[in-house]
mmCIF file of C-alpha atoms in Angstrom:
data_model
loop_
_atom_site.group_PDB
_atom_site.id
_atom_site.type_symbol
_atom_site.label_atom_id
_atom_site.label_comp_id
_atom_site.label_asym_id
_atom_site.label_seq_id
_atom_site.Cartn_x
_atom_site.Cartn_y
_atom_site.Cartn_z
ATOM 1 C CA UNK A 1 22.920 28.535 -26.766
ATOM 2 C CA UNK A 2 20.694 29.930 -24.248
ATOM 3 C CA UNK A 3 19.564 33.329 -24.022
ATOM 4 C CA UNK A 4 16.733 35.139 -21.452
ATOM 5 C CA UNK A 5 14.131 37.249 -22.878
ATOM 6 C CA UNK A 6 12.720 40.504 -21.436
ATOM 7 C CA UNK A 7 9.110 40.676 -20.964
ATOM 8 C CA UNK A 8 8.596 43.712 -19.537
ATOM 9 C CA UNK A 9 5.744 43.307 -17.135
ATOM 10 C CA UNK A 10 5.213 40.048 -18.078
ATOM 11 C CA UNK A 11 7.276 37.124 -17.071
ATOM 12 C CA UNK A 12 10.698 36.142 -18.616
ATOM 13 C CA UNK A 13 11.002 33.147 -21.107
ATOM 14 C CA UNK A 14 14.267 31.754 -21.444
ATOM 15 C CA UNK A 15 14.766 30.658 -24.897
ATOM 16 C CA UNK A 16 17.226 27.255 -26.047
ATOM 17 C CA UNK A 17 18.232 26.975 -29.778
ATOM 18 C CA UNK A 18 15.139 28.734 -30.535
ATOM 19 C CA UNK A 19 12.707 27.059 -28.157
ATOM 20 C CA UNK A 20 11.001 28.815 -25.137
ATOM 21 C CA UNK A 21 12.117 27.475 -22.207
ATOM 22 C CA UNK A 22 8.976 28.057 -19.605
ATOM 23 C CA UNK A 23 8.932 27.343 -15.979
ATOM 24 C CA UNK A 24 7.394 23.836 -15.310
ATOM 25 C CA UNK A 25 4.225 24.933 -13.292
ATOM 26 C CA UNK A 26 3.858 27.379 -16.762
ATOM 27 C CA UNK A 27 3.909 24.483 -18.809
ATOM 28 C CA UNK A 28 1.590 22.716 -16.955
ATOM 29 C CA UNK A 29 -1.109 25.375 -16.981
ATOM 30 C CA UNK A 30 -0.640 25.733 -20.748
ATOM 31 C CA UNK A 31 -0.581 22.140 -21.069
ATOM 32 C CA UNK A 32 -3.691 21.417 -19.388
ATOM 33 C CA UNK A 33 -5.697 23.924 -21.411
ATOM 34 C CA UNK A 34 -4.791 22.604 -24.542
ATOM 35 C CA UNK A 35 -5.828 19.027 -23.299
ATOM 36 C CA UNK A 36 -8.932 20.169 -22.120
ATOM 37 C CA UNK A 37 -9.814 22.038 -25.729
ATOM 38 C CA UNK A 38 -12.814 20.981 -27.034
ATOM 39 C CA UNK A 39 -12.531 18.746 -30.675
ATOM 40 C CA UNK A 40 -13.775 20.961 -33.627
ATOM 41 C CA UNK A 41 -16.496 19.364 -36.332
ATOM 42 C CA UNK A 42 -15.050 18.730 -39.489
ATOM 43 C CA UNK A 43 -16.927 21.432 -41.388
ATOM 44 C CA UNK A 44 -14.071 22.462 -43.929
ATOM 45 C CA UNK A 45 -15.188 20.436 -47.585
ATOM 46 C CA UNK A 46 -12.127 18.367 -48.858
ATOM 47 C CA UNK A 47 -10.415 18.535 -45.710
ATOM 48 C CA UNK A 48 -10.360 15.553 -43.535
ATOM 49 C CA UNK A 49 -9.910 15.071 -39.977
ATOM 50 C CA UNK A 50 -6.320 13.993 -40.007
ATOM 51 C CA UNK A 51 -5.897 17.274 -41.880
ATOM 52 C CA UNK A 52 -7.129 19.436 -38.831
ATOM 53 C CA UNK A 53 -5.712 16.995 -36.627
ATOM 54 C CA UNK A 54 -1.782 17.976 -38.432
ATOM 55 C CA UNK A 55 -2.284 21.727 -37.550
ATOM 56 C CA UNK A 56 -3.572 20.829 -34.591
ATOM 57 C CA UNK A 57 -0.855 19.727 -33.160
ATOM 58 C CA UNK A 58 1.669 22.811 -34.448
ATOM 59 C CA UNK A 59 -1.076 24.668 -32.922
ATOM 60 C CA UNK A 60 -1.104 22.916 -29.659
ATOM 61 C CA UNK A 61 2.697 23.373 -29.311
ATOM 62 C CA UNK A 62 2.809 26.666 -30.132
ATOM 63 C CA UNK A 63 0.089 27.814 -27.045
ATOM 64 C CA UNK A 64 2.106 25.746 -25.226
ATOM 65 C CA UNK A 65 5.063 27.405 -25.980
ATOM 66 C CA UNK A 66 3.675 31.086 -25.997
ATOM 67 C CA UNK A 67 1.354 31.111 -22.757
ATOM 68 C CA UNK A 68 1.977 31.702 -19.510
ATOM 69 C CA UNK A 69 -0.302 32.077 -15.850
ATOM 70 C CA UNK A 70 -0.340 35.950 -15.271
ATOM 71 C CA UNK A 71 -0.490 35.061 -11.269
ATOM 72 C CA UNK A 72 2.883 33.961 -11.850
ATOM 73 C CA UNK A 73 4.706 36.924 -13.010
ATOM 74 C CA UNK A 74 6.029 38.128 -9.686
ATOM 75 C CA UNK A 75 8.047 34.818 -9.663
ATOM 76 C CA UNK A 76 10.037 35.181 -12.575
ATOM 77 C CA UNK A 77 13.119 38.171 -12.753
ATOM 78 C CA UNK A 78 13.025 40.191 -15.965
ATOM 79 C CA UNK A 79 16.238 42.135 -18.012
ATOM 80 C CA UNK A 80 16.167 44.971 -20.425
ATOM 81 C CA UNK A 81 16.779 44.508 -24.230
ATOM 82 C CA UNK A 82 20.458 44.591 -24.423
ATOM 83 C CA UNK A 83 20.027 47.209 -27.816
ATOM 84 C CA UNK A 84 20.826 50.886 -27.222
ATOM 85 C CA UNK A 85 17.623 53.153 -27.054
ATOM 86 C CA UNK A 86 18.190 55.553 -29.822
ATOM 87 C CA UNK A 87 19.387 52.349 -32.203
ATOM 88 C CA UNK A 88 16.353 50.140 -31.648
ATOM 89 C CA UNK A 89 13.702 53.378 -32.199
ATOM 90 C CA UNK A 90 15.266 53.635 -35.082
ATOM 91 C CA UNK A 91 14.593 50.541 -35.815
ATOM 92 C CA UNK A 92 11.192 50.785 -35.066
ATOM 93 C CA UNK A 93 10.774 53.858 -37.310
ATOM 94 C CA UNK A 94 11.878 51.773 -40.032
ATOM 95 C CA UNK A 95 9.583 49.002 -39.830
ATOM 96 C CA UNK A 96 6.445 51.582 -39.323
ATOM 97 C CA UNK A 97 7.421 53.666 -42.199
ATOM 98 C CA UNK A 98 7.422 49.971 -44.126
ATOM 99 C CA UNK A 99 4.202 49.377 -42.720
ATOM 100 C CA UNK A 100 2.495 52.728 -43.437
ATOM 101 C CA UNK A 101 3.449 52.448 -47.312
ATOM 102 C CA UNK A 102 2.477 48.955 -48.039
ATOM 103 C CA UNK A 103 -0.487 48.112 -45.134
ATOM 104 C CA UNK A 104 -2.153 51.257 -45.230
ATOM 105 C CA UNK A 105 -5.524 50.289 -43.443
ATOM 106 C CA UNK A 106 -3.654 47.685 -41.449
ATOM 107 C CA UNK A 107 -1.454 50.442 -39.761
ATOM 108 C CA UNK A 108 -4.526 52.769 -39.450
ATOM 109 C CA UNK A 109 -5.686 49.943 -37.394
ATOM 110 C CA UNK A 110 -2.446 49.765 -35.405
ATOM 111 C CA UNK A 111 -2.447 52.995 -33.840
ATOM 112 C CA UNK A 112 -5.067 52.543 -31.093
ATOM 113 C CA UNK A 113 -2.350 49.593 -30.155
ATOM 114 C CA UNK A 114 -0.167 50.178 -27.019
ATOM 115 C CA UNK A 115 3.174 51.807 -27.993
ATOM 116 C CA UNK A 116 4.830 48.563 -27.357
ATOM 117 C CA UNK A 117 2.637 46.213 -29.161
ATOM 118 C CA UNK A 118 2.144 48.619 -32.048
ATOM 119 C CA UNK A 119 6.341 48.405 -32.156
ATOM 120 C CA UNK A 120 6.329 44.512 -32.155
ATOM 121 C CA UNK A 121 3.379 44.721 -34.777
ATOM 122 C CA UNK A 122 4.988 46.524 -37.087
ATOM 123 C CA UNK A 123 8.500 44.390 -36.454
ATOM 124 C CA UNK A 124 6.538 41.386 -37.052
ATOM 125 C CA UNK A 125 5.073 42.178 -40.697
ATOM 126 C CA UNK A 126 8.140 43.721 -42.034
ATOM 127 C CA UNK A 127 9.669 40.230 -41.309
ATOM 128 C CA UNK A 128 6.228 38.761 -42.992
ATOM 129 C CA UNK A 129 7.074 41.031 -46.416
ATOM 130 C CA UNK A 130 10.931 40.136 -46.571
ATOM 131 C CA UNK A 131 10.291 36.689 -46.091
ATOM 132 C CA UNK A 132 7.309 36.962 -48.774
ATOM 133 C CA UNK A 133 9.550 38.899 -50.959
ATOM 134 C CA UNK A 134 11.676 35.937 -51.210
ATOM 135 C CA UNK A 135 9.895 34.152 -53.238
ATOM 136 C CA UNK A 136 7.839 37.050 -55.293
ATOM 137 C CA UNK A 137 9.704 39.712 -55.130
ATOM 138 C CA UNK A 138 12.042 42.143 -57.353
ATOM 139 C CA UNK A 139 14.183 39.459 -56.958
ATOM 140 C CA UNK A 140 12.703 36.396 -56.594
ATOM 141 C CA UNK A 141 14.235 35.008 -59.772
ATOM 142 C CA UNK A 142 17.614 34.809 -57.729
ATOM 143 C CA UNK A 143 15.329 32.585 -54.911
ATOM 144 C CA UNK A 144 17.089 29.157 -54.144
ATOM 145 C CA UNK A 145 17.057 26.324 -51.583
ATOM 146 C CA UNK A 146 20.527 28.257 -50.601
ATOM 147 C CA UNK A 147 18.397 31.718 -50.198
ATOM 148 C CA UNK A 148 16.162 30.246 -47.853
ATOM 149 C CA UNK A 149 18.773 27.847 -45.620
ATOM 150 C CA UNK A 150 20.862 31.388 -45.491
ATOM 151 C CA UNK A 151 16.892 33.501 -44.177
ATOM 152 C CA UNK A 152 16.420 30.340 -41.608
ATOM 153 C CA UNK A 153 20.070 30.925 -40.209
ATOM 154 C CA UNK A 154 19.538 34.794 -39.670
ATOM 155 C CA UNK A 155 16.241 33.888 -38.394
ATOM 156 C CA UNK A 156 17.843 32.054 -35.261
ATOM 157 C CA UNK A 157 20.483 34.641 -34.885
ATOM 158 C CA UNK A 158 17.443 36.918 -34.278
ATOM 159 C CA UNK A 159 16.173 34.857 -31.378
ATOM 160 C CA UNK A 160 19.892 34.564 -30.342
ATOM 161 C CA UNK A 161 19.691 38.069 -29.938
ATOM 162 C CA UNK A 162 22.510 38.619 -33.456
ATOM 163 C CA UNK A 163 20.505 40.664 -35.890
ATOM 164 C CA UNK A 164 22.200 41.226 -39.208
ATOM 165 C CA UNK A 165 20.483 44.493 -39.893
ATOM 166 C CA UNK A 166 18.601 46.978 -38.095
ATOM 167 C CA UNK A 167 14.970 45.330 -39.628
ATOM 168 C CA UNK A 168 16.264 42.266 -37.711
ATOM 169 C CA UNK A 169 16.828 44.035 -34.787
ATOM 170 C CA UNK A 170 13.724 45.087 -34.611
ATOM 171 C CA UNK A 171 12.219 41.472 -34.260
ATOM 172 C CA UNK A 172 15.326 40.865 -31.753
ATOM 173 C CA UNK A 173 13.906 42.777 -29.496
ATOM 174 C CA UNK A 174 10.444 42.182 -29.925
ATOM 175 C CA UNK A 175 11.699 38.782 -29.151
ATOM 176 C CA UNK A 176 13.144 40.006 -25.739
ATOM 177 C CA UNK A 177 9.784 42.033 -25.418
ATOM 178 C CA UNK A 178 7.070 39.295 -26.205
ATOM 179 C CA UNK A 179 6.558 35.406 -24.882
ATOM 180 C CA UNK A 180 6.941 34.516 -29.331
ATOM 181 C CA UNK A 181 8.378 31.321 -30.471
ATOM 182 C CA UNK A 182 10.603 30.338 -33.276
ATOM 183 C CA UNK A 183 8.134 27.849 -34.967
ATOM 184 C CA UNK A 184 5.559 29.721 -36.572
ATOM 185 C CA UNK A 185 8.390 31.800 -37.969
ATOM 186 C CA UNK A 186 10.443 28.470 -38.936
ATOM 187 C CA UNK A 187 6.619 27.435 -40.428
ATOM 188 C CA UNK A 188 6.353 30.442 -42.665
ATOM 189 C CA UNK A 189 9.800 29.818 -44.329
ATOM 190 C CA UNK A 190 9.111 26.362 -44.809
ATOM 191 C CA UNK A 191 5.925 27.494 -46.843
ATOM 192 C CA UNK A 192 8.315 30.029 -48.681
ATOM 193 C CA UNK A 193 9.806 26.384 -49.871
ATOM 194 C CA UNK A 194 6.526 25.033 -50.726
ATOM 195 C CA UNK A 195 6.256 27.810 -53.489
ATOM 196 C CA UNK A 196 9.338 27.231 -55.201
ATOM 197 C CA UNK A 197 8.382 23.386 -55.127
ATOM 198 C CA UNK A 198 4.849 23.241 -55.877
ATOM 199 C CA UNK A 199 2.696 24.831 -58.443
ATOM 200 C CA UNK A 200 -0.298 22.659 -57.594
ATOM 201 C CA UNK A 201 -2.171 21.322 -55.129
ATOM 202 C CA UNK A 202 -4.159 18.427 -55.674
ATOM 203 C CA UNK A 203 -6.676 18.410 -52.962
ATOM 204 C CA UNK A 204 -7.784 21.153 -49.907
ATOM 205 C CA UNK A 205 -5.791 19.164 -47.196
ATOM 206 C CA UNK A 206 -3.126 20.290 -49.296
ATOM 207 C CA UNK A 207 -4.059 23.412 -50.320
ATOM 208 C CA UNK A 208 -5.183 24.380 -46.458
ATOM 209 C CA UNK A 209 -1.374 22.924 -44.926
ATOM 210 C CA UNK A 210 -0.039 26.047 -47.864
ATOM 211 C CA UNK A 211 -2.244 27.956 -46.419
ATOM 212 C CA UNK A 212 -1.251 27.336 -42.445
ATOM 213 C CA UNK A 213 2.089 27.815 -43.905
ATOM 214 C CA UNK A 214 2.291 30.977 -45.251
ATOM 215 C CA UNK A 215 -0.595 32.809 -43.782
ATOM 216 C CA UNK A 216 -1.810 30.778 -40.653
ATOM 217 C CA UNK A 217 1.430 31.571 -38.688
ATOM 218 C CA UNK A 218 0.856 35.208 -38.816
ATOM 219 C CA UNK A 219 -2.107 34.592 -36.577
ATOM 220 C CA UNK A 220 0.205 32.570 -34.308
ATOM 221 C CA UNK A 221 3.028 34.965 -34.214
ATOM 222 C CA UNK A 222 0.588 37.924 -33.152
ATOM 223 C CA UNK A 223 -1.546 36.405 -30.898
ATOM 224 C CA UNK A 224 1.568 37.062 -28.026
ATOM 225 C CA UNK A 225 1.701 40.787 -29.189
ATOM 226 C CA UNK A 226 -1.708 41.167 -29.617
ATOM 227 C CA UNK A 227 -2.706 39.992 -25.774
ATOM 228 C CA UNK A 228 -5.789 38.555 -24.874
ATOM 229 C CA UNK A 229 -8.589 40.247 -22.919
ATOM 230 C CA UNK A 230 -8.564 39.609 -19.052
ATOM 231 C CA UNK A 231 -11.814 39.149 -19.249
ATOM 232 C CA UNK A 232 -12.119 36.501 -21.660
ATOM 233 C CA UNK A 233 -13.094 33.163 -20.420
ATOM 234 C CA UNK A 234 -12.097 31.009 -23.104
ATOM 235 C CA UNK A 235 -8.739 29.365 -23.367
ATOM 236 C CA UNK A 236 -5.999 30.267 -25.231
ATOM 237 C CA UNK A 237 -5.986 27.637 -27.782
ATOM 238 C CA UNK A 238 -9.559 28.534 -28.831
ATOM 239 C CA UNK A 239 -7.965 32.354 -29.569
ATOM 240 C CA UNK A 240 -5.080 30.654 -31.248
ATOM 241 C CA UNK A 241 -7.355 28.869 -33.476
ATOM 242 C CA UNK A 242 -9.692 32.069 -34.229
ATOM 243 C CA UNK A 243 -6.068 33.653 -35.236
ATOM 244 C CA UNK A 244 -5.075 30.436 -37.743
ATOM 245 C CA UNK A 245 -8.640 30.800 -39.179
ATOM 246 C CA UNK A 246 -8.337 34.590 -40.086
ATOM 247 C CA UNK A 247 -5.036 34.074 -41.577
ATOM 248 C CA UNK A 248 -6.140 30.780 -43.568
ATOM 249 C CA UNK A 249 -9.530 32.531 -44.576
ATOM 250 C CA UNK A 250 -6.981 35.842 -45.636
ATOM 251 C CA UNK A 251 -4.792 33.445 -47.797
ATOM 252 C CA UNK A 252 -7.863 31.993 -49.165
ATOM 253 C CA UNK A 253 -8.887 35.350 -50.451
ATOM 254 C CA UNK A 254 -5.834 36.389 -51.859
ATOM 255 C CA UNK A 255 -6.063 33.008 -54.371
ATOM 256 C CA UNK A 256 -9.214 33.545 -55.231
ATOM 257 C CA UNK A 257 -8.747 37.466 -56.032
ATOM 258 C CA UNK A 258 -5.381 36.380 -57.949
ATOM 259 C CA UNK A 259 -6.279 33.527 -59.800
ATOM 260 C CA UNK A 260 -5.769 35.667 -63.280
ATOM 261 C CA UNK A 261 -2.309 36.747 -62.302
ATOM 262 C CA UNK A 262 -1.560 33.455 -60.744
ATOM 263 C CA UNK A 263 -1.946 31.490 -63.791
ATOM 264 C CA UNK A 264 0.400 34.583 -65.874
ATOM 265 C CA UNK A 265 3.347 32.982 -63.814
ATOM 266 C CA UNK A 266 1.970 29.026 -64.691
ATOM 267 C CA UNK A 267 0.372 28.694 -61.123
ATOM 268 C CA UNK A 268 -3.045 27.039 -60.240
ATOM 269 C CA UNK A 269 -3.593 27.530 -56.263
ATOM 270 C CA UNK A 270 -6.953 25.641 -56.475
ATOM 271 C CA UNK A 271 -7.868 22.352 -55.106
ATOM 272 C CA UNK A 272 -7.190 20.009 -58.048
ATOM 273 C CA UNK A 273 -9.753 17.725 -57.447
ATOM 274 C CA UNK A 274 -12.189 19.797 -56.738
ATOM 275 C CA UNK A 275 -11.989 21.392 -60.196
ATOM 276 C CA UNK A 276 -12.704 17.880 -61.596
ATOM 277 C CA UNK A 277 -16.021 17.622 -59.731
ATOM 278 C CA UNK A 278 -16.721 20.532 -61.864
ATOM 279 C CA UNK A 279 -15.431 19.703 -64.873
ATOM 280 C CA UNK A 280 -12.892 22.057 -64.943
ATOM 281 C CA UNK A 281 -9.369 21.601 -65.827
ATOM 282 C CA UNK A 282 -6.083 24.116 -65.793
ATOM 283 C CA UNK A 283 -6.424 24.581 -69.430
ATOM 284 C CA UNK A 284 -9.662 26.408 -68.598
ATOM 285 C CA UNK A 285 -7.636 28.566 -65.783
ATOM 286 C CA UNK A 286 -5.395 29.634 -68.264
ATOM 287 C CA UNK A 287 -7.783 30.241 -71.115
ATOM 288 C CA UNK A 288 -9.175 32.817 -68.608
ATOM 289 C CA UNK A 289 -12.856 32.528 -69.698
ATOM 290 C CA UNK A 290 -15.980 32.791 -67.359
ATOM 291 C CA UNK A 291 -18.235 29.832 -67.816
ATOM 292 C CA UNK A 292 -21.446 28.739 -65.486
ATOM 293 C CA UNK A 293 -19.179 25.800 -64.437
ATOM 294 C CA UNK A 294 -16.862 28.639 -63.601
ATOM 295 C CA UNK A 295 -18.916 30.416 -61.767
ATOM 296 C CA UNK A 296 -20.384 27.733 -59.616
ATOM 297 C CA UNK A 297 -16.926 26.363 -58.654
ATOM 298 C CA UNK A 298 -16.082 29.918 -57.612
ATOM 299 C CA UNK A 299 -19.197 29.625 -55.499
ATOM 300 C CA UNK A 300 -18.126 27.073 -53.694
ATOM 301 C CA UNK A 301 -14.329 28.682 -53.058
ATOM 302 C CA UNK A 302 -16.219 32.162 -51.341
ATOM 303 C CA UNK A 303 -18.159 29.767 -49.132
ATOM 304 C CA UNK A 304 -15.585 28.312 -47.927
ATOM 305 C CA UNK A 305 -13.050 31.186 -47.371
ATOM 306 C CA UNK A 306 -16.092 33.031 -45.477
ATOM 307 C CA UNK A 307 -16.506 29.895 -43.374
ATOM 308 C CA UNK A 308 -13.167 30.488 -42.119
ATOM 309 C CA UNK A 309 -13.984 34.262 -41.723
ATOM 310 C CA UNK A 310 -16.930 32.764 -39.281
ATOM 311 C CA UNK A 311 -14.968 31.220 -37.461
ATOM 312 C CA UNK A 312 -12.204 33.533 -37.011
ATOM 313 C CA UNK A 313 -14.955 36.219 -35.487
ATOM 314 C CA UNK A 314 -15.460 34.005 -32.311
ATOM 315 C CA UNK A 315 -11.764 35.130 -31.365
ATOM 316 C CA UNK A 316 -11.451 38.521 -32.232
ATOM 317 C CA UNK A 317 -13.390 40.122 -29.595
ATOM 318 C CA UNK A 318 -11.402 37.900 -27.074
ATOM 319 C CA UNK A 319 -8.210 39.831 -27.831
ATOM 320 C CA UNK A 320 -6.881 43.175 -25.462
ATOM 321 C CA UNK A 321 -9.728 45.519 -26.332
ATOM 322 C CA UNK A 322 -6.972 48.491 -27.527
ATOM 323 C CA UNK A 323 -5.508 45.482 -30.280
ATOM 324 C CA UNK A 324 -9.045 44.581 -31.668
ATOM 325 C CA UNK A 325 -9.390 47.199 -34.356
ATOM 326 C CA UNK A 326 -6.432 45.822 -36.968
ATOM 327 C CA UNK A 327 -8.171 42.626 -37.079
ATOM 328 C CA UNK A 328 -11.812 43.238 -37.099
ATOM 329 C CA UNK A 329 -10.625 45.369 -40.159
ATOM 330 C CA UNK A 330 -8.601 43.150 -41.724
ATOM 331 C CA UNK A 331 -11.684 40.591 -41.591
ATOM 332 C CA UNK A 332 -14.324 43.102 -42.575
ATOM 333 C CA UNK A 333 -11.644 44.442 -45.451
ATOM 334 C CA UNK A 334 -11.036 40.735 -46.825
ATOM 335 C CA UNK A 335 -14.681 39.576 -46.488
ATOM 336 C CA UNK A 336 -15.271 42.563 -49.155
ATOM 337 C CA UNK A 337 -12.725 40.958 -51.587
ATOM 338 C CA UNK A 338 -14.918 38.380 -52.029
ATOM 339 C CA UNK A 339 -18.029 40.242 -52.031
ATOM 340 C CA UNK A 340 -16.156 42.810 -55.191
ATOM 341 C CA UNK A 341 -15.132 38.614 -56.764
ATOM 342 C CA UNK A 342 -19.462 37.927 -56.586
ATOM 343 C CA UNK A 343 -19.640 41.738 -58.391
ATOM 344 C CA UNK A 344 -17.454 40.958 -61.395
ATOM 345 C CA UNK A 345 -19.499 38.391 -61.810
ATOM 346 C CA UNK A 346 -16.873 35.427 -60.530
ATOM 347 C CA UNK A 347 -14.323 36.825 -63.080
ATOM 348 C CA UNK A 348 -11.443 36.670 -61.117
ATOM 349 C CA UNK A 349 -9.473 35.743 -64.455
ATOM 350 C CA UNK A 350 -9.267 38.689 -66.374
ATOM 351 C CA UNK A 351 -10.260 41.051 -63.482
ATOM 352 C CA UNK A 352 -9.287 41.645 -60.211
ATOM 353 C CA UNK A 353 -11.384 42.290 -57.151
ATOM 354 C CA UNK A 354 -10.357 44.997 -54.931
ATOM 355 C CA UNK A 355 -12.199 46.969 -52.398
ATOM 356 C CA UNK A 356 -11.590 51.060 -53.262
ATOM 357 C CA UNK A 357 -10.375 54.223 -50.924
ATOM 358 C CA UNK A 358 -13.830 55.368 -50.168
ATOM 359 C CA UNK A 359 -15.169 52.109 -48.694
ATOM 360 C CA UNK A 360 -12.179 51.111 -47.095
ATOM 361 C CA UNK A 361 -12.659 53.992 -44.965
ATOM 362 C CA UNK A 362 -16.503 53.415 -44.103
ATOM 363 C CA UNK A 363 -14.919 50.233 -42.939
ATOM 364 C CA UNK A 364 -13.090 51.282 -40.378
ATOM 365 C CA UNK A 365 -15.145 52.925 -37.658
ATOM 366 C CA UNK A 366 -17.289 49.711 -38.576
ATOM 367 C CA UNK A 367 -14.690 47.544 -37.389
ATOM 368 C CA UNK A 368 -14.438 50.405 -34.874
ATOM 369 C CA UNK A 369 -17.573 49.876 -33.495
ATOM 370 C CA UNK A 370 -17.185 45.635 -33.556
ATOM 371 C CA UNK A 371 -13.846 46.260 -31.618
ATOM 372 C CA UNK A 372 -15.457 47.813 -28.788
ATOM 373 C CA UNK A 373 -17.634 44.486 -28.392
ATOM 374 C CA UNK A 374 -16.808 42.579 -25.084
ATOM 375 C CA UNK A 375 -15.325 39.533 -24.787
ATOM 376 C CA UNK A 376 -18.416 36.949 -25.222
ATOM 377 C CA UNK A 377 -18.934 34.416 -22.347
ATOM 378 C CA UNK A 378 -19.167 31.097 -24.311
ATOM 379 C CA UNK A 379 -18.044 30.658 -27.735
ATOM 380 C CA UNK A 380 -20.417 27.958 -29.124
#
């Protein structure tokens, strides 16, 4: 079944079972730019090339999917969102009151957004949290392979344009609204699977595909909402990539800062193998005792999650200049997660790091200031 999407003043996408259907010389352009990409260094410990090279390729057909040539808007006819006005800001409402109550700072950062993306935003977590809340929510302990088969079905009625609910219908329209694709969505449930499969993961490669799964698409989703700056010279995929890397380093964080609470519910979300090399073993996890060896694997963890934080910095000032301030928060905020980790001392197993009210808010007109950075030239 084939449906057109509204755009607004951006070109329509048609969209097939879920896929976007772009005009050819569209696909092309995107195409091209994705070729073109420079390769990345390997720079990521435990994870080989083949690894990047995996994600990669999601990543690739997910630009490809979501980007279009602005010069050729005027050649494509656009049609409204087919809800009823007073229905769909309803809607809306909904999902910003969700997002004021459990993304506090996030939504602080949200309101210097456009009206429209701040809408599609806010649609786009609320899906995030009841798609997370499948798996460890109130009531997770009803979560089965049924559950999640039943969440992938209403997600294509949502791209259909068939919400179930009025949460639903908020991303249905967003949909009409924004050039987004079904896969990063289809990518997030799938990780939703990986949790009720896996309670280990032997190695980074493994640990960082988790990671693209159920943090990485985020960055992908938002990336279409967000908008890039016109001024940016860099290509889209190189954004995309900055996006994966904030979400990855964000997921990153939040294992690190839950590794007590984690191991409560008989989880270990660290690189198996790499606990070896330090002769560590779950049974010290779950005895939740600092040791040096402790603390020096832990060393190694932050280094790596702020590597990712590095990286994700080269695309943040490339985004539209009024969607900058969420994420420069969000990577200032997380970065401070691990600094409060180094401040307990690496205890992350009877403690856990959080950054408090009163510096949370210094943060902001930090990030503030870092949104109102230009769009850099080269990106090295």
């Amino acid at each position: 079944m084939c449906i057109t999407l509204s755009l607004s003043s951006k070109p329509c996408i048609g969209v097939c079972n879920g896929s976007l259907q772009l005009p050819k010389s569209m696909v092309t352009t995107a195409r091209t730019e994705v070729i073109t990409a420079p390769n990345r260094p390997n720079t990521f410990p435990g994870l080989t090339k083949q690894g990047i090279s995996d994600i990669d390729l999601r990543v690739q057909e997910v630009v490809r999917r979501q980007s279009w040539t602005n010069s050729l808007v005027s050649e494509v006819n656009c049609r409204k969102s087919r809800f009823e006005p007073m229905f769909i800001d309803d809607a809306y409402d909904k999902c910003r009151n969700i997002c004021a109550e459990y993304a506090k700072t996030f939504y602080l950062g949200t309101l210097l957004m456009t009206k429209e993306r701040q809408k599609a935003i806010w649609a786009i977590y609320v899906w995030c949290r009841r798609t997370d809340e499948l798996v460890d929510g109130p009531n997770a302990e009803y979560m089965s392979p049924a559950v999640l088969e039943r969440w992938e079905e209403r997600l294509q009625d949502i791209f259909e344009g068939r919400p179930y609910d009025m949460l639903d219908a908020a991303l249905s329209d967003t949909v009409f609204n924004f050039p987004l694709d079904i896969k990063p969505f289809r990518d997030m449930i799938e990780g939703m699977r990986m949790d009720t499969r896996k309670s280990r993961y032997e190695s980074f490669q493994e640990l960082y595909l988790y990671c693209y799964y159920v943090a990485g698409t985020v960055g992908l989703m938002s990336v279409p909402v967000m908008g890039i700056a016109p001024e940016s010279s860099v290509s889209a995929y190189t954004i995309y990539n900055a996006a994966l890397y904030l979400g990855i380093g964000n997921q990153l964080t939040n294992i690190l800062r839950d590794v007590g609470e984690d191991a409560l519910r008989g989880r270990v979300y660290l690189p198996q193998d790499e606990l070896t090399q330090f002769g560590l073993t779950d049974k010290d996890v779950f005895s939740r005792k600092v040791t040096d060896a402790w603390r020096d694997f832990m060393k190694e963890q932050i280094i790596r999650a702020r590597s990712f934080f590095n990286l994700a910095e080269e695309g943040a000032s490339q985004l539209d200049k009024d969607s900058r301030w969420p994420v420069w928060s969000s990577l200032m905020l997380y970065r401070k997660i691990l600094d409060a980790i180094e401040d307990n001392d690496y205890d992350n197993l009877t403690k856990r790091a959080y950054v408090g009210r009163t510096k949370k808010l210094l943060t902001l007109p930090l990030a503030y200031t870092r949104a109102l950075s230009k769009p850099s030239l080269y990106l090295l």
